[in-house]
Short mmCIF file of C-alpha atoms in Angstrom, two decimals:
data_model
loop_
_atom_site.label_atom_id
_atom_site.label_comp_id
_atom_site.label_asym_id
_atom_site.label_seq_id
_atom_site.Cartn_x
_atom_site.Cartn_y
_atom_site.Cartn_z
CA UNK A 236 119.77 246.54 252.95
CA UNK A 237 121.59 248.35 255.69
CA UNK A 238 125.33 248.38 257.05
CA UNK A 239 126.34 247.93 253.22
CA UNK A 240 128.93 251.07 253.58
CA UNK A 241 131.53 249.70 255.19
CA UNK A 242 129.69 249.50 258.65
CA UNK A 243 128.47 253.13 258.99
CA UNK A 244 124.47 252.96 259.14
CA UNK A 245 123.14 253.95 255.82
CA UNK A 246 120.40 256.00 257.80
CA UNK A 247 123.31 257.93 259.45
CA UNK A 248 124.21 261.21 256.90
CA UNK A 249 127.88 261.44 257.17
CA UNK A 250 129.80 264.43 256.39
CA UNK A 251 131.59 263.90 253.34
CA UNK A 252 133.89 266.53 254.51
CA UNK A 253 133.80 268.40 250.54
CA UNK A 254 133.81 272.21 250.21
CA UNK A 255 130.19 273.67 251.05
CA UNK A 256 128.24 275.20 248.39
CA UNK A 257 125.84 277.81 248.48
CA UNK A 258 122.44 276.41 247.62
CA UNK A 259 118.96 278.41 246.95
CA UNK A 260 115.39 277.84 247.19
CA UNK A 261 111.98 278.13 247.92
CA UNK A 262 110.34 275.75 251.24
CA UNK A 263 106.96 276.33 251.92
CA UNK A 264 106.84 279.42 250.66
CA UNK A 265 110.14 280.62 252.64
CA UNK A 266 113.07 281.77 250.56
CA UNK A 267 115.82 279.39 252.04
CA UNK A 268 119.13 280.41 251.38
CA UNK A 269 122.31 277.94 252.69
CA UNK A 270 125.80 276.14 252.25
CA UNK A 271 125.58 272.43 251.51
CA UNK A 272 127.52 269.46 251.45
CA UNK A 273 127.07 268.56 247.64
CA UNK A 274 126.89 264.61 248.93
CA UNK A 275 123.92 265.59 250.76
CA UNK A 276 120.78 263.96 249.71
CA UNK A 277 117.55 266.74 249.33
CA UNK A 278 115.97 264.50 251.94
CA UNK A 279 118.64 264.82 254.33
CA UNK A 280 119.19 268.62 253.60
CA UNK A 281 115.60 268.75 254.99
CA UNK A 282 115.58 266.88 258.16
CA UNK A 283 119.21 267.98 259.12
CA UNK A 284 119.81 271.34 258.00
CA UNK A 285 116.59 272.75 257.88
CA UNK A 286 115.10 270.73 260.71
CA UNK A 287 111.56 269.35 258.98
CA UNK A 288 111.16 266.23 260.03
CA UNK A 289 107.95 265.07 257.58
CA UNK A 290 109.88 263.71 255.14
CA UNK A 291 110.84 259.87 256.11
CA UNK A 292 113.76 258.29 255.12
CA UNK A 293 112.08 254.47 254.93
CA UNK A 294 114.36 252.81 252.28
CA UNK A 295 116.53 255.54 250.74
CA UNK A 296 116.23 253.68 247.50
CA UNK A 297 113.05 255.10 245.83
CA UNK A 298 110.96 252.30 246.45
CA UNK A 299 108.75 253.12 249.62
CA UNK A 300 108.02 257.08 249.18
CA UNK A 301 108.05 258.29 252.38
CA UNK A 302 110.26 260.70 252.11
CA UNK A 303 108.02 261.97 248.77
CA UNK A 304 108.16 265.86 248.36
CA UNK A 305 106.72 268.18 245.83
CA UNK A 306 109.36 269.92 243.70
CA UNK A 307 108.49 272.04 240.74
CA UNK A 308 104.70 271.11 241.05
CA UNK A 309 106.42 267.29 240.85
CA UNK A 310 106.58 264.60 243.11
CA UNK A 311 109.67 263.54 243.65
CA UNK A 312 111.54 260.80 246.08
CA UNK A 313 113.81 263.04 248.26
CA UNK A 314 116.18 260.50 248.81
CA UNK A 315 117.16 260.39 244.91
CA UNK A 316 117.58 263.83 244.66
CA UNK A 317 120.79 265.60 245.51
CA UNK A 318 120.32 268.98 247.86
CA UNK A 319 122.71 271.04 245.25
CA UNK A 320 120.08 270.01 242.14
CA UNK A 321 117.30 271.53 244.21
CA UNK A 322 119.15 275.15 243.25
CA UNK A 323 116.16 277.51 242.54
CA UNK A 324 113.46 275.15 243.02
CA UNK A 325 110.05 275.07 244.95
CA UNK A 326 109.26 272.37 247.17
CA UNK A 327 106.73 271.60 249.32
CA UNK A 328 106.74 269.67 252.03
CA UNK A 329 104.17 267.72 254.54
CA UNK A 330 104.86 271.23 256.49
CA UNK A 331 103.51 272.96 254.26
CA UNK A 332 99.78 271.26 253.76
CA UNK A 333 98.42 273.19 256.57
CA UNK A 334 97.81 277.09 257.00
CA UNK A 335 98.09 278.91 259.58
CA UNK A 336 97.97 276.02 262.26
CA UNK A 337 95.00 274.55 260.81
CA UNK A 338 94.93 271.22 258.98
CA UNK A 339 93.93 271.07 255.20
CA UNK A 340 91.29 269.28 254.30
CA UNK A 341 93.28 266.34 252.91
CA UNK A 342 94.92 266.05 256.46
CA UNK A 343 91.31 266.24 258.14
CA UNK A 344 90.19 263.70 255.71
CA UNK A 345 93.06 261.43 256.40
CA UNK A 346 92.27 261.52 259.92
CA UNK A 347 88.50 261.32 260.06
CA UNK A 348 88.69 257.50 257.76
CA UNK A 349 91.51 256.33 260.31
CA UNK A 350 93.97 256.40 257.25
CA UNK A 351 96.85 255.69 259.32
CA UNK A 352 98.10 253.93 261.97
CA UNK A 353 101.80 253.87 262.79
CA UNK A 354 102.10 257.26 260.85
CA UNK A 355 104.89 256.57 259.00
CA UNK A 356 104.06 256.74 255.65
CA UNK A 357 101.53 259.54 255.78
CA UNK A 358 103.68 262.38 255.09
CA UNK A 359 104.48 260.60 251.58
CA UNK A 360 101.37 259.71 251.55
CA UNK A 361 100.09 263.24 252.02
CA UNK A 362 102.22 264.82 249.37
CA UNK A 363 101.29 261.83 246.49
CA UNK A 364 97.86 262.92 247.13
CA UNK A 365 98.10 265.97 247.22
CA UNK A 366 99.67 266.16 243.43
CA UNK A 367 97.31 263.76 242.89
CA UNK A 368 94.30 266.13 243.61
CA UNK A 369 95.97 268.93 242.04
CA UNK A 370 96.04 266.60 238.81
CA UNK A 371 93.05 265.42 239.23
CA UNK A 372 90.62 267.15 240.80
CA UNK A 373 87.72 264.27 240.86
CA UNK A 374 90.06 261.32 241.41
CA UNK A 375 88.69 257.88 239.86
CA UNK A 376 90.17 254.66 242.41
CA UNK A 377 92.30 253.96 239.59
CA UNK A 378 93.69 257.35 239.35
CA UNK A 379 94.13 257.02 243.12
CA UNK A 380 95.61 253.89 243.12
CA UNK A 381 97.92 254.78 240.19
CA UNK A 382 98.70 258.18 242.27
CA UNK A 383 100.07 256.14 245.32
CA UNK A 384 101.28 253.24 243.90
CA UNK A 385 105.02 254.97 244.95
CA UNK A 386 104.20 254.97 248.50
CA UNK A 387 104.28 252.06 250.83
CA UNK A 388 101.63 251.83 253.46
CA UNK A 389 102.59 248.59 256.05
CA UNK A 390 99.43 249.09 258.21
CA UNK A 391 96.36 250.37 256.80
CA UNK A 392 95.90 247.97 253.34
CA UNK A 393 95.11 251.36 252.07
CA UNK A 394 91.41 250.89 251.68
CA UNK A 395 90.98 254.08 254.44
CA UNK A 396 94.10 255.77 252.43
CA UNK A 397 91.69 255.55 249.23
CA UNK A 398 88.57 256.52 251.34
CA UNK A 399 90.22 259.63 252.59
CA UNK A 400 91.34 260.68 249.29
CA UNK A 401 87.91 260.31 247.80
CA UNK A 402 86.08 262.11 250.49
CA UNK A 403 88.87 264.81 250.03
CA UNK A 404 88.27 265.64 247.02
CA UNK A 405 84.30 265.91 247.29
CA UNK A 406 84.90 267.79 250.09
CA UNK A 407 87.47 270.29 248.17
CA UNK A 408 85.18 270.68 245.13
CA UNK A 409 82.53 271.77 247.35
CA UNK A 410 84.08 273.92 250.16
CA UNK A 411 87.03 275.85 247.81
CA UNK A 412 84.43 276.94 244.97
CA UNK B 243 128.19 257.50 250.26
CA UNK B 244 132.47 257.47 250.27
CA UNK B 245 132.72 259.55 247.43
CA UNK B 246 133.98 262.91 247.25
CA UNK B 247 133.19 264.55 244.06
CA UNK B 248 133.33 267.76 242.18
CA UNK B 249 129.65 268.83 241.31
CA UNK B 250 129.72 270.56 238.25
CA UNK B 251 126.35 271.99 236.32
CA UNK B 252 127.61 273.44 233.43
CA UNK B 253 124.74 275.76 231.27
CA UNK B 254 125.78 274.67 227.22
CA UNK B 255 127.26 271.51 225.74
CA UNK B 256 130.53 272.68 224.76
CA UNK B 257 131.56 273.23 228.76
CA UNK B 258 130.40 269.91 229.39
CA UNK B 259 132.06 267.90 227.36
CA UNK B 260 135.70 270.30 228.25
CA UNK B 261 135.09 268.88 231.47
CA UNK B 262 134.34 265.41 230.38
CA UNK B 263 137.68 265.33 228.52
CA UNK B 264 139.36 266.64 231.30
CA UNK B 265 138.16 264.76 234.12
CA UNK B 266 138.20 261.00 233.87
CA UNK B 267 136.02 258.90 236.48
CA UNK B 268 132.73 261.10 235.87
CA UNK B 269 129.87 260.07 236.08
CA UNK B 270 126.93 261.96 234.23
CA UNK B 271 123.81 263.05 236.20
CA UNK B 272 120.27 263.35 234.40
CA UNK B 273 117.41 262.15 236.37
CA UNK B 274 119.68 260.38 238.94
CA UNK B 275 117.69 257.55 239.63
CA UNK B 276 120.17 254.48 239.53
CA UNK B 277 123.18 257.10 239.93
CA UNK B 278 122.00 257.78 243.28
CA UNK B 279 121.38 254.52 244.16
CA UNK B 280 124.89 253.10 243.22
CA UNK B 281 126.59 256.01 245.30
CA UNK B 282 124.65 255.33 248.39
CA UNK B 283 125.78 251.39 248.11
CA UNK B 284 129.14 253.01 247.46
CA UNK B 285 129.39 250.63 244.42
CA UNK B 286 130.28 253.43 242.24
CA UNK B 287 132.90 255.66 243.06
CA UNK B 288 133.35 258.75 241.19
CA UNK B 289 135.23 262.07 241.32
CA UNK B 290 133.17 264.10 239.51
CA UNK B 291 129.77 264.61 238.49
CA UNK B 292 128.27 266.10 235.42
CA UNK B 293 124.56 267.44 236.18
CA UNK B 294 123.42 267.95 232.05
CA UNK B 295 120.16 269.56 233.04
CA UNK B 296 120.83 272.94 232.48
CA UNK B 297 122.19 271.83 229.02
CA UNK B 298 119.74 273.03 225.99
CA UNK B 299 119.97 270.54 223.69
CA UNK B 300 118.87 268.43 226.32
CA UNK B 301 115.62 269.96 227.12
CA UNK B 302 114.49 269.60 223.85
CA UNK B 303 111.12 267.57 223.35
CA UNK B 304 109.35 267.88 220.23
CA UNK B 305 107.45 266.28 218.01
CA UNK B 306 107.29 267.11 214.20
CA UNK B 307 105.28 265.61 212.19
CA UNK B 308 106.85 264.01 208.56
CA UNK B 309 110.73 264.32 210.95
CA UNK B 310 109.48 262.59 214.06
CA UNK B 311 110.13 262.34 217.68
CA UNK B 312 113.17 264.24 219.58
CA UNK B 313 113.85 263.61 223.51
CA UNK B 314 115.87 265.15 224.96
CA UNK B 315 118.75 263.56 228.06
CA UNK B 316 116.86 265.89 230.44
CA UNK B 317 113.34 264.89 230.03
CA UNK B 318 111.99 263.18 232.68
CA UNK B 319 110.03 260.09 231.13
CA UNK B 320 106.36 261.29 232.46
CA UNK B 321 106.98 264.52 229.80
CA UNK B 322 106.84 262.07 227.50
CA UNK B 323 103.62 259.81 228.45
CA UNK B 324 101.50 262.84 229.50
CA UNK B 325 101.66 263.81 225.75
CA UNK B 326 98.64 263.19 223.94
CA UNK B 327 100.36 263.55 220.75
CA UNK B 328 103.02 261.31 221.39
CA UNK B 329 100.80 258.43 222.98
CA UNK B 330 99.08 258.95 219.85
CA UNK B 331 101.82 258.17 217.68
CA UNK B 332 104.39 256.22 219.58
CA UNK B 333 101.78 254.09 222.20
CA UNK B 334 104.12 251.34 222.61
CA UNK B 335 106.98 253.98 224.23
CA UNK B 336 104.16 255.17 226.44
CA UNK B 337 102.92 251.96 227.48
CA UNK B 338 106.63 250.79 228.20
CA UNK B 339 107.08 254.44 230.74
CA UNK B 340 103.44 253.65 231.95
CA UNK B 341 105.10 250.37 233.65
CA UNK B 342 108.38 251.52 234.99
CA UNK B 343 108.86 251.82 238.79
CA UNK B 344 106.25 254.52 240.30
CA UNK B 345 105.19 257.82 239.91
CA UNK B 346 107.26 259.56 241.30
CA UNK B 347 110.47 257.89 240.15
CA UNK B 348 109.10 258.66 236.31
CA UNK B 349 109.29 261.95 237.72
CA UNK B 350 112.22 261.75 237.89
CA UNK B 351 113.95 259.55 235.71
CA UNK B 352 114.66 260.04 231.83
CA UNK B 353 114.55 257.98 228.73
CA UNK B 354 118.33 258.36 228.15
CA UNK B 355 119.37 257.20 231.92
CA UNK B 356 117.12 254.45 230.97
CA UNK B 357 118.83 253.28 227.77
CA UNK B 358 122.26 254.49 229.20
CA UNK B 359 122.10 252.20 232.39
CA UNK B 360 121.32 249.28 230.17
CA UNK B 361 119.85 246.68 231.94
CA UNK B 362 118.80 243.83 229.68
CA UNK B 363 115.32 244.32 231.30
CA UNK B 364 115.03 248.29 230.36
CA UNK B 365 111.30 248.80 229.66
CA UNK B 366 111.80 251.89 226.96
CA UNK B 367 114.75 249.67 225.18
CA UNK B 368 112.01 247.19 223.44
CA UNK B 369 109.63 250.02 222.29
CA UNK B 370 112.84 252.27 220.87
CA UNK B 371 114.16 249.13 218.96
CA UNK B 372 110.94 249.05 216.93
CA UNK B 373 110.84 252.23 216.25
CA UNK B 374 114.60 252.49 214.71
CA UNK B 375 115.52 255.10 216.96
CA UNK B 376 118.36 257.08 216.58
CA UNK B 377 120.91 258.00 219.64
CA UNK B 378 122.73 261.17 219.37
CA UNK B 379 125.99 261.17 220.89
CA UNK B 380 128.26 264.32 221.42
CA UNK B 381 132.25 264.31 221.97
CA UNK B 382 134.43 267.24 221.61
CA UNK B 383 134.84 265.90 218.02
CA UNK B 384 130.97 266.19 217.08
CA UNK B 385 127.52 264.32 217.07
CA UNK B 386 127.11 261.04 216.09
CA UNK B 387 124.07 259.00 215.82
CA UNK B 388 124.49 255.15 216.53
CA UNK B 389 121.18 253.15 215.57
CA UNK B 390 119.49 251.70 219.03
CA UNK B 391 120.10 248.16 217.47
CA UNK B 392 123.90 248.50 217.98
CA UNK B 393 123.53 251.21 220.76
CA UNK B 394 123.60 248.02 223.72
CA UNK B 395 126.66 246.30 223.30
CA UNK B 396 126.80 244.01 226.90
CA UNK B 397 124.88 244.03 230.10
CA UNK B 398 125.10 247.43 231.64
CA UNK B 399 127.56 248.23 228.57
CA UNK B 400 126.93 250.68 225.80
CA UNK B 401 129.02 252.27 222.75
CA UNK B 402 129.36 255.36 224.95
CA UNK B 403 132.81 256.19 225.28
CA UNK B 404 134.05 257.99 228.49
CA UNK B 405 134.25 261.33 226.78
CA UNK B 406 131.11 261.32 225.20
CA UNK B 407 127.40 262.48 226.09
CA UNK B 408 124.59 261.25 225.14
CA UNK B 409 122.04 264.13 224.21
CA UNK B 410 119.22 262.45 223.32
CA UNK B 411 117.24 259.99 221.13
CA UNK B 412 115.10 260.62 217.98
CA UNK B 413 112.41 258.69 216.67
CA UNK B 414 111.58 258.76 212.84
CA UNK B 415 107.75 259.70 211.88
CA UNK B 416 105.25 256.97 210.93
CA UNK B 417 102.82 256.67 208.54
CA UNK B 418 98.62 257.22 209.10
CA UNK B 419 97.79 253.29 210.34
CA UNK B 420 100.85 252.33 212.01
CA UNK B 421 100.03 251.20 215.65
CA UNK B 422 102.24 249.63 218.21
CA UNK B 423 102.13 247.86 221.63
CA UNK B 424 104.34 247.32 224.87
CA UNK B 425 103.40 244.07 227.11
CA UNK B 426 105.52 243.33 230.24
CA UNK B 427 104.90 240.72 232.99
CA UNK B 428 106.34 241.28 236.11
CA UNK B 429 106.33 239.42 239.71
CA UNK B 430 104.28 242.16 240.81
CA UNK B 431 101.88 244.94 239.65
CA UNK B 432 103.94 248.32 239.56
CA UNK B 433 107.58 248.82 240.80
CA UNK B 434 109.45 245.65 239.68
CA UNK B 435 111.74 245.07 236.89
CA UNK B 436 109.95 243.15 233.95
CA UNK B 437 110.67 239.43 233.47
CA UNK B 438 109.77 240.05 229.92
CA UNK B 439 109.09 242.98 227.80
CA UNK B 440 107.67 242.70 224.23
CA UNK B 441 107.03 245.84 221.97
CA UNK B 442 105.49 244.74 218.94
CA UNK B 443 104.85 246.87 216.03
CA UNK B 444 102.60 247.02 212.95
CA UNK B 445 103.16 249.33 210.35
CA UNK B 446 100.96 250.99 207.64
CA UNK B 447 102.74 248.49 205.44
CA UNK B 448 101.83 245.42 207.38
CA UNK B 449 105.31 244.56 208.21
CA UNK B 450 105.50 243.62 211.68
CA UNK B 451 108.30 244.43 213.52
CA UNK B 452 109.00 242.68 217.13
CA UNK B 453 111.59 243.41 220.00
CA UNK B 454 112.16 241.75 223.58
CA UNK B 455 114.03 243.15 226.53
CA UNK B 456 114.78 241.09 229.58
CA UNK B 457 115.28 237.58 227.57
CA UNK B 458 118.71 237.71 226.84
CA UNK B 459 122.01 239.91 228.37
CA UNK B 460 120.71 243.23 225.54
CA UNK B 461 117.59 244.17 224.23
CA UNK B 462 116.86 242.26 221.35
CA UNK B 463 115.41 243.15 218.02
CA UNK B 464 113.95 239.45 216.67
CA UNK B 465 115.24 240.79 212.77
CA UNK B 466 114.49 236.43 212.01
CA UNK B 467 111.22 236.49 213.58
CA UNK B 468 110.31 238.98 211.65
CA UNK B 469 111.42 238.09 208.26
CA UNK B 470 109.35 234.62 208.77
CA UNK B 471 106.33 236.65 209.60
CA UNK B 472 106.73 238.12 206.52
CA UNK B 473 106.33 235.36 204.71
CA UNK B 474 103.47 234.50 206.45
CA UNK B 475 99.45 235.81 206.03
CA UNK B 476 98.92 238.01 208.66
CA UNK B 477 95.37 236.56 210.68
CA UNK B 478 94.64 235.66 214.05
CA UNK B 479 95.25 231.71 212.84
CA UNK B 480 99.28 233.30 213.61
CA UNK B 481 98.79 233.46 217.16
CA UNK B 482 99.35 230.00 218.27
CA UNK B 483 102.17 229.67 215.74
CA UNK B 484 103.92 233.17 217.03
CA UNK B 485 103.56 231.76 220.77
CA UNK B 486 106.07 228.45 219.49
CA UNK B 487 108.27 230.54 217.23
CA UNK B 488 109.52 233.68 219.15
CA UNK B 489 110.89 230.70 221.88
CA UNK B 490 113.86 230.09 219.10
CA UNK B 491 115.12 233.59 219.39
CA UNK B 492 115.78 234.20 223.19
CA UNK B 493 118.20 233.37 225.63
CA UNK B 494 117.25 234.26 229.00
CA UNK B 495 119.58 233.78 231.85
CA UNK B 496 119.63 230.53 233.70
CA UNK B 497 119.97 231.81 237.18
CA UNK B 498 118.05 235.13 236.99
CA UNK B 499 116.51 236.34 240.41
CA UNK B 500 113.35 237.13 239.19
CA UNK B 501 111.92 234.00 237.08
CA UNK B 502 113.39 230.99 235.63
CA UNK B 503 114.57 230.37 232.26
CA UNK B 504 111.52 228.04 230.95
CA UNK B 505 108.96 230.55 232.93
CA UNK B 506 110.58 233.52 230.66
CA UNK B 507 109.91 230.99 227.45
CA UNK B 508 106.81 230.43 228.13
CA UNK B 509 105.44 233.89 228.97
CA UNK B 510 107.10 235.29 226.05
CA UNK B 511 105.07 233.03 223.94
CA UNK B 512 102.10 234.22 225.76
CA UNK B 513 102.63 237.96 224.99
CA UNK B 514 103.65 237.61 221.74
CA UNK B 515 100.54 235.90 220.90
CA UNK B 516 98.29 238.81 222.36
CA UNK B 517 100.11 241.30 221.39
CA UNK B 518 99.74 240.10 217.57
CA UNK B 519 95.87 239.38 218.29
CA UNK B 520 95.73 242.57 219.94
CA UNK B 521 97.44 244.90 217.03
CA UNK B 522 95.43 242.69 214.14
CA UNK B 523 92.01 243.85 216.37
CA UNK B 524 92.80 247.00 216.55
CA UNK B 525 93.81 247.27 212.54
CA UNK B 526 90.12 245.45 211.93
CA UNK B 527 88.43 248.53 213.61
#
């Protein structure tokens, strides 16, 4: 439901003009330290201000997940959250998966069962199963169902999605003993 | 999102509720799950916001056993269901957060935003209703604790006053043999609202105690139901009967969105009749 607020595009941020406050955290490992709008939403404090662009906005009401981060070891729709309660937190994003320029294992995964198609969703997707993994290490489909039934997937029917999560996590318990 | 508002964090209770008294038009942050929502549709607009997650009393989560169940405004709902102890002892409340939206909104969201937004169709209201929770509510003048029965007062309306917090919710203790369950039917598997929610209860005494949310403008406690149940053997010869006789005590909405009013009759009659089978199966064991 778009164009509800008085005819500015909900996918637009707008500067709500307030005083900035200073706002500090922890992105991928980086010590981020910055003044915020306090209307800003985590997701767009991302994507604008900190220019990582994983993070989706799809429906900016919680229902979709693709804009699904890890904050606090907790996955968490970015679009619900406010940038000023992320003071002193952790987060993770899709950025952060892979190190040093190489793709984690999840990502490989993802990519060798054709788990996506328009691409949309992955980073969500990619983050859900991530916490999922770190949950539970040997997933059953139910736990992987269960573990992304907060992100949307318009393209795949998410038979590869479960695939790639599956083979993931065989391929985790064997290679990171 | 029009409105400009002061964020204010404040670390113990006594600051917040200063600035409560204060400040008229806040709104109070927890989990911010339908606060969020109603500021991006602009159909809230608000001056000031109260985040209460840095307040103690709020972070509290304990269970003790012979006192009962504390939860705290601050505690994000999956706290509560990845508790072994508590799923133990409360299963219907864990069922009921087991159902709500996805993963990563229970994340998120808390057991007090739940009960404070108060939409007839709020999943934890049914389980909390048979369970006689308690809601503790500060003001600059003190706590008080309203019963959950009289806690809804409208849709989307509660006893909260403007000045007041809610800190949490407390659950009493039950006895060894008490065992409870949470039912919902919704158009879909997963993120949709329930069309009907149905916690029944049966204590160590046999008495079985039911509540519905989503068939009538509050949660509903069926006190009548109950009463007549009383009277009655408990077997599963009850089911069919149960499945006719919890119709009499709803009053779903004509118009609703998500399922008509004779759909909403008849699939409360369905769930109350396995949830009673269920919880007399379970007892048999």
């Amino acid at each position: 439901m778009c164009n509800q607020n008085g005819g500015n595009n909900c996918f637009e941020y707008v500067d709500s003009q307030m005083p900035r406050v200073p706002l500090q955290l922890v992105v991928n490992g980086e010590k981020v330290i910055e003044f915020v709008d306090p209307a800003m939403t985590l997701l767009n404090f991302l994507r604008i201000q900190l220019k990582l662009f994983g993070a989706k906005e799809g429906c900016g009401e919680g229902e979709c997940g693709a804009c699904t981060i890890i904050m606090d070891g907790h996955t968490v729709n970015s679009c619900l959250v406010l940038a000023v309660e992320a003071q002193d937190s952790e987060i993770t994003t899709v950025e952060g998966l892979s190190k040093n320029g190489e793709l984690s294992i999840l990502q490989q995964e993802f990519i060798n069962n054709d788990a996506l198609q328009c691409g949309f969703c992955t980073p969500g997707m990619l983050m859900s199963a991530r916490n999922l993994l770190d949950r539970h290490p040997e997933p059953t489909v139910e736990q992987i169902k269960e573990g992304i039934a907060g992100n949307f997937c318009r393209c795949t029917g998410y038979q590869s999605i479960i695939d790639a999560v599956i083979s993931a996590a065989k391929r985790e318990r064997e290679e990171l003993i | 999102m029009l409105s400009k508002y002061d964020y204010f964090k404040p670390d113990t209770l006594e600051k917040a509720l200063e600035y409560l008294e204060k400040n008229s038009e806040t709104r109070i942050l927890a989990g911010g799950t339908d606060l969020m929502l109603l500021l991006r549709k602009d159909a809230v607009s608000c001056e000031h916001i109260l985040d209460i997650k840095d307040i103690p009393e709020t972070k509290i989560l304990s269970y003790t056993p012979k006192v009962g169940l504390f939860i705290g405004a601050s505690i994000p709902v999956n706290r509560i269901a990845e508790d072994d102890v508590i799923r133990g002892v409360y299963p219907a409340l864990c069922q009921a957060i087991d159902g709500l939206a996805s993963f990563q909104i229970r994340n998120r969201a808390t057991l007090v935003g739940n009960i404070c937004h108060a939409s007839p169709g709020a999943d934890t209201s049914a389980p909390l209703l048979v369970y006689n929770a308690k809601v503790h509510i500060a003001s600059i003048e003190g706590v008080r604790i309203v019963d959950i029965a009289n806690f809804f007062t409208g849709v989307k309306k509660t006893t909260v006053k403007e000045n007041e917090i809610v800190i949490g919710v407390s659950l009493p203790d039950v006895e060894q043999g008490d065992n409870s369950i949470y039912l919902r039917k919704a158009r879909i598997k997963g993120h949709d609202l329930c069309n009907v929610g149905l916690a029944m209860r049966l204590t160590s005494k046999k008495e079985m105690y039911v509540a519905m949310a989503a068939v009538a403008p509050i949660p509903l406690r069926l006190t009548e139901l109950e009463k007549t149940i009383g009277t009655k053997e408990l077997t599963s010869e009850l089911g069919p009967w149960i499945q006719e006789e919890i119709k009499k005590y709803m009053d779903p909405r004509r118009n609703s969105v998500r399922s008509s009013r004779e759909y909403r009759f008849h699939i409360a009659g369905v769930l109350a009749k396995r949830g009673l089978l269920n919880l007399l199966e379970k007892e048999a064991k």
